[in-house]
Tab-separated table of C-alpha atoms in Angstrom:
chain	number	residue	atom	x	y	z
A	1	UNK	CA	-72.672	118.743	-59.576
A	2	UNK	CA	-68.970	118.760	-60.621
A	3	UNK	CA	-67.243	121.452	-62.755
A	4	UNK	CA	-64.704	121.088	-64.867
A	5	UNK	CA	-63.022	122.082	-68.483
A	6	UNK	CA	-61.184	121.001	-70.963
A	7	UNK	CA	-58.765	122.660	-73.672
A	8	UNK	CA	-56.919	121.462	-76.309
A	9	UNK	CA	-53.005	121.332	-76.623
A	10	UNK	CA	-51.933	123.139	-79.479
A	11	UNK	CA	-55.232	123.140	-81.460
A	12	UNK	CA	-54.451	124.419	-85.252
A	13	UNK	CA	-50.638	122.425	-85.363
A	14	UNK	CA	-52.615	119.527	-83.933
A	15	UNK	CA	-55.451	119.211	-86.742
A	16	UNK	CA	-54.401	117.223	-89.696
A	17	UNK	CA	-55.078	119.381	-92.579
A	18	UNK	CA	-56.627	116.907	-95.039
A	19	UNK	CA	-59.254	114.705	-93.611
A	20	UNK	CA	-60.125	118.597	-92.123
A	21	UNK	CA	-60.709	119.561	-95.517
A	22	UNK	CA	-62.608	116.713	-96.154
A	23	UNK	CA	-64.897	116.813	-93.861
A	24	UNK	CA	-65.788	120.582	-94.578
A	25	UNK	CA	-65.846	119.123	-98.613
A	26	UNK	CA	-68.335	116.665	-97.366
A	27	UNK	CA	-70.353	118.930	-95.316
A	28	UNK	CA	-70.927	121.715	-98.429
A	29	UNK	CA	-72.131	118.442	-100.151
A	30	UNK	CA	-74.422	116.966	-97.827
A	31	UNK	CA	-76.464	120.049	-96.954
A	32	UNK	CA	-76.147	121.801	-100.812
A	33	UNK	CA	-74.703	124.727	-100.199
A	34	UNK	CA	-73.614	126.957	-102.997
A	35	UNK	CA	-71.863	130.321	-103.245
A	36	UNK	CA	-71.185	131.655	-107.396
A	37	UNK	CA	-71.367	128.470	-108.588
A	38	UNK	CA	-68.146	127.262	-106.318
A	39	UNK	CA	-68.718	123.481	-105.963
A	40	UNK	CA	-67.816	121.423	-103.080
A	41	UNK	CA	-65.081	119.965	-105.280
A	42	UNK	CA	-63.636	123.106	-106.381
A	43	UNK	CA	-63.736	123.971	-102.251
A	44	UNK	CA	-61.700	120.897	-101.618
A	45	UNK	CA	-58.899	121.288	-104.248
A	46	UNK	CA	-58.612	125.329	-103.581
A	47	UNK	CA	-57.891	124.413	-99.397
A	48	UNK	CA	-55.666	121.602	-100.792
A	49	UNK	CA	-53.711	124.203	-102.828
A	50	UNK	CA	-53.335	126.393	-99.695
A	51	UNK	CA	-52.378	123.794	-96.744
A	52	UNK	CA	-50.046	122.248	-99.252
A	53	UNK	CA	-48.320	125.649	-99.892
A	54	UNK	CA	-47.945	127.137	-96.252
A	55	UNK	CA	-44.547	128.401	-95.738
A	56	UNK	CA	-43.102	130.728	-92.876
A	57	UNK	CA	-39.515	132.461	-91.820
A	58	UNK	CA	-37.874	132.479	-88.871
A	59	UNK	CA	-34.450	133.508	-88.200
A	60	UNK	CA	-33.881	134.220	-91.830
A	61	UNK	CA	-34.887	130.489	-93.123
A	62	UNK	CA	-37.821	129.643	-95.000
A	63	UNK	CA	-39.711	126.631	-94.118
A	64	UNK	CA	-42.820	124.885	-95.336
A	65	UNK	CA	-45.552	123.485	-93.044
A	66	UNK	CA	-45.905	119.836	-93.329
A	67	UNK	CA	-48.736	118.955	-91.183
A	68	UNK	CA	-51.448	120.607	-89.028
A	69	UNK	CA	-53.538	123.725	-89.705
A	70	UNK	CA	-51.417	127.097	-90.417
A	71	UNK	CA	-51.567	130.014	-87.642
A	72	UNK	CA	-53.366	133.479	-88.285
A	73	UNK	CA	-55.362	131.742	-91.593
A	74	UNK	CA	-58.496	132.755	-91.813
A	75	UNK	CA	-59.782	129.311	-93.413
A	76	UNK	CA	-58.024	127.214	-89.997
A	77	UNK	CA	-60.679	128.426	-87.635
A	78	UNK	CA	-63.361	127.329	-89.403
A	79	UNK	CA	-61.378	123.646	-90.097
A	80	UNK	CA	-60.911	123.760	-86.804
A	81	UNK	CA	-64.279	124.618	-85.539
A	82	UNK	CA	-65.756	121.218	-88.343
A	83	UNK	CA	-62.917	119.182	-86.712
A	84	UNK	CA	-63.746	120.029	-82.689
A	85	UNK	CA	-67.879	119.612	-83.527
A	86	UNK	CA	-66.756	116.015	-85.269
A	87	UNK	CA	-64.524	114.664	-82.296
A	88	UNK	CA	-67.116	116.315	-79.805
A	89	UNK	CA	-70.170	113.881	-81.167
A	90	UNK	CA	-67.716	111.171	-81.611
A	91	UNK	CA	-67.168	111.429	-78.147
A	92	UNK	CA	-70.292	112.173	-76.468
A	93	UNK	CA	-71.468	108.745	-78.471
A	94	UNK	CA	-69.828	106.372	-75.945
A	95	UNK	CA	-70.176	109.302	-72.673
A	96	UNK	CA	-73.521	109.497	-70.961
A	97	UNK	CA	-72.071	111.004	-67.774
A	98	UNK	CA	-72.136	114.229	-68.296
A	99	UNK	CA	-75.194	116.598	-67.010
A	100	UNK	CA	-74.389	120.070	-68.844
A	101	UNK	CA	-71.499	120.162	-72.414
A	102	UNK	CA	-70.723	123.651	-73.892
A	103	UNK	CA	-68.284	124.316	-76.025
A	104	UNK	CA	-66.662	127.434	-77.997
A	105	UNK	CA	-63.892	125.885	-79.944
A	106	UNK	CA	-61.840	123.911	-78.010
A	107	UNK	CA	-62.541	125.551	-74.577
A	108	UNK	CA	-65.162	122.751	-72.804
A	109	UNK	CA	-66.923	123.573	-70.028
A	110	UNK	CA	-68.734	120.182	-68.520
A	111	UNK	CA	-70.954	119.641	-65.459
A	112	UNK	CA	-70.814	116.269	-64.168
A	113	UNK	CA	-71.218	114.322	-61.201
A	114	UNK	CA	-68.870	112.993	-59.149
A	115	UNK	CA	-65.607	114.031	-59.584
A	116	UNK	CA	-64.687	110.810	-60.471
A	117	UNK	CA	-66.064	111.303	-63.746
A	118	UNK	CA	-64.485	114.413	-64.742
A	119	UNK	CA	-61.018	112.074	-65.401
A	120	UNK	CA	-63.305	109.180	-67.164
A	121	UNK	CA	-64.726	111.751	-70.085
A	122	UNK	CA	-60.975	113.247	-70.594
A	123	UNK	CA	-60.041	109.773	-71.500
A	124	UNK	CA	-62.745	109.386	-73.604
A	125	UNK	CA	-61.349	112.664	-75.305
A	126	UNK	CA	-58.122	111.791	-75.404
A	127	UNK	CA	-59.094	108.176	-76.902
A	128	UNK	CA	-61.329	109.564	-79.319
A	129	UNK	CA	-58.661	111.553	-81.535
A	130	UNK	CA	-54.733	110.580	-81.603
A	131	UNK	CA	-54.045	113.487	-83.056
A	132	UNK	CA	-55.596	116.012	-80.314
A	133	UNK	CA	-54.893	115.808	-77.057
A	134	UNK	CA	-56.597	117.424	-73.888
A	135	UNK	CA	-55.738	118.874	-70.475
A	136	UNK	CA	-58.272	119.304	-67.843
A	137	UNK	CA	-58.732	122.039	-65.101
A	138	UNK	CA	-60.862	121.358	-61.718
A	139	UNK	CA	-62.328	124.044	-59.479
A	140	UNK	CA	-60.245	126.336	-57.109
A	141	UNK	CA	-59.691	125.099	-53.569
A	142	UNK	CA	-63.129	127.759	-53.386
A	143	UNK	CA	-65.052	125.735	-55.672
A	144	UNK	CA	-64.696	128.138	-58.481
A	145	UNK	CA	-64.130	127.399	-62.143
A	146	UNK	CA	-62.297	130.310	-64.729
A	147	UNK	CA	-63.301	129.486	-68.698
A	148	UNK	CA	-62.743	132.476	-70.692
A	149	UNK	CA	-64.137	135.221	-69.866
A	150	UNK	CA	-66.526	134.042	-66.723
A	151	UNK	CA	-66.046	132.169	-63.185
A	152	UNK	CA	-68.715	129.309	-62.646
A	153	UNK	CA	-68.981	128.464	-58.940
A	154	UNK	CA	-71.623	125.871	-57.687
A	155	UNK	CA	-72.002	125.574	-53.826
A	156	UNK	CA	-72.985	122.467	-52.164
A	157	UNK	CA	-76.982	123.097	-52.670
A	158	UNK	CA	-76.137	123.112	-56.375
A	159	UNK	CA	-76.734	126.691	-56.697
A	160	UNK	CA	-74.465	128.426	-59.518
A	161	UNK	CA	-73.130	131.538	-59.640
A	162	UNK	CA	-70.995	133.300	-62.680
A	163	UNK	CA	-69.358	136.114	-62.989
A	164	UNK	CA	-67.316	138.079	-65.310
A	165	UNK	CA	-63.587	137.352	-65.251
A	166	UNK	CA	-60.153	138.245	-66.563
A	167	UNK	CA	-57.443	136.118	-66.597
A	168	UNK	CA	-54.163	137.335	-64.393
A	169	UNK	CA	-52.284	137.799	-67.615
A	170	UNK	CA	-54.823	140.087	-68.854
A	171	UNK	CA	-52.568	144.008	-68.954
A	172	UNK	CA	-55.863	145.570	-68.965
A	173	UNK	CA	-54.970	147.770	-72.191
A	174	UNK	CA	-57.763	149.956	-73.908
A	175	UNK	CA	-57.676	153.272	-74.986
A	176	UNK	CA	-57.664	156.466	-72.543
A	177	UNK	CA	-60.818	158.689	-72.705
A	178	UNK	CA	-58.738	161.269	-73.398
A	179	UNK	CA	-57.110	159.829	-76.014
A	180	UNK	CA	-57.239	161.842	-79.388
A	181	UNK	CA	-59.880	158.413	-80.804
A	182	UNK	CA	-63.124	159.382	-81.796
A	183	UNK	CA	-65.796	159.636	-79.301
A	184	UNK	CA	-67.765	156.837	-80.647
A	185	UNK	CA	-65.111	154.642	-80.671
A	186	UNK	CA	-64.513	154.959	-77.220
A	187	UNK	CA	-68.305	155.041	-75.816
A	188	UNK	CA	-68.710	151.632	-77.734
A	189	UNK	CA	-65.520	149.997	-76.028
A	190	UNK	CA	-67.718	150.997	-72.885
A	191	UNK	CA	-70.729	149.395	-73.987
A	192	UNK	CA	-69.591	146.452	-75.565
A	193	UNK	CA	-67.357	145.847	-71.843
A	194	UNK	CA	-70.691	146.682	-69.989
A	195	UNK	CA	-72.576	144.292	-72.085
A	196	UNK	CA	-69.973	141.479	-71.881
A	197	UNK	CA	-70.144	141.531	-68.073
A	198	UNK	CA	-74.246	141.180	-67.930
A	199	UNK	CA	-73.857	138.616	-70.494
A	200	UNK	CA	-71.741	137.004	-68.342
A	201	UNK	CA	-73.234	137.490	-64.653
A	202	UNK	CA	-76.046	136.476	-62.682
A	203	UNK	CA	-74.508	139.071	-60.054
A	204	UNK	CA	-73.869	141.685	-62.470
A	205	UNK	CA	-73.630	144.678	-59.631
A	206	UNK	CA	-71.108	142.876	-57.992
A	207	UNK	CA	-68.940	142.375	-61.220
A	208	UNK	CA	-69.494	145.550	-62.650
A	209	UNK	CA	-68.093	147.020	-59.239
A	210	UNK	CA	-65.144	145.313	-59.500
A	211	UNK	CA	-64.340	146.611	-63.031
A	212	UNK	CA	-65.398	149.611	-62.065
A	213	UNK	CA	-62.870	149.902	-58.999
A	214	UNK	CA	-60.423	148.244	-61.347
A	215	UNK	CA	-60.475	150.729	-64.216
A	216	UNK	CA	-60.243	153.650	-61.740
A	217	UNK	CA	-56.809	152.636	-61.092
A	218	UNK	CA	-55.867	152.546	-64.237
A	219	UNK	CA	-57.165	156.118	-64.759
A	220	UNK	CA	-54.817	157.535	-62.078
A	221	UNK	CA	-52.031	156.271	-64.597
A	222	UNK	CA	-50.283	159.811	-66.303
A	223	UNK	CA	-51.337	159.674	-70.245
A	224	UNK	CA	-48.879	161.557	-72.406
């Protein structure tokens, strides 16, 4: 088996707005949903009204977005999630290479075989949708895969591993036990961690070790 992922370059810019609205429109219709009486119509024009009326400042000039899905909405997710799960079938239609897909927005992980492939199926992305386009990452020179928050490695048996993971850029900031939070609040930062890694990990002693011997350091840091 092969590893690889795949991520999309600039994700909410790239998304035209419209047929994104559309196709959430026609997916209220299709499956009847209803929430006070809101029809799909009413759904359609109302997103309309705000991707048509998206403005921003920068450096003391206004501007108004013209095309893609605007940053920090809380609506573009959700396009954006419709959008990805369209392209992704679209895709997969014309791909039957692929042993393993998973996706959480537009972070694809894909298990293939050979390596050959992995390049053939990022075409077939990248053909699928002008708009979006997709980079690919292969395994470390150890065989080892980062997506998120885990590391997939498969040895040569086909065996995989994962384990929890944060990226180098990660600053590793979260609030001091003796910080003046409330206790709860800090015993469920713990928890939530803890259950992250197991969630995560098929060698969750070894991971949690590494946090563990990880956090310690940052302990020794002075709080003030």
């Amino acid at each position: 088996m092969y590893s690889f992922s795949l991520d999309v370059i600039s994700l909410f810019t790239s998304i035209p707005a419209h047929p994104a609205i559309n196709l959430i429109a026609d997916l209220i219709s299709f499956n009847n949903l209803q929430c006070f009486r809101i029809t799909s119509a009413d759904i359609h024009q109302l997103l309309r009204v705000i991707v048509d009326n998206t403005y921003f400042t920068f450096l003391n000039h206004t501007y108004k977005q013209v095309s893609g899905l605007p940053m920090g909405s809380s609506f573009s997710s959700l396009l954006a999630i419709a959008y990805m799960d369209r392209l992704k079938r679209q895709a997969l239609s014309t791909c039957n290479s692929y042993l393993l897909f998973t996706r959480y927005r537009d972070d694809i992980l894909i298990l293939t075989c050979p390596r050959d492939e992995a390049i053939k199926i990022l075409n077939t992305f990248n053909n699928t949708e002008p708009h979006l386009q997709f980079t690919i990452e292969h395994p470390n020179n150890s065989g080892s895969l980062s997506l998120l928050d885990f590391k997939l490695s498969i040895n040569e048996h086909g065996s995989i591993c994962t384990e929890f993971y944060r990226k180098p850029a990660c600053r590793r900031l979260f609030a001091h036990f003796r910080s003046t939070l409330p206790l709860q609040d800090k015993l469920s930062y713990a928890h939530t961690h803890t259950l992250s890694i197991n969630g995560y990990s098929n060698s969750t002693l070894s991971s949690l070790k590494k946090e563990r011997n990880a956090n310690v350091k940052l302990s020794q840091i002075p709080v003030f």
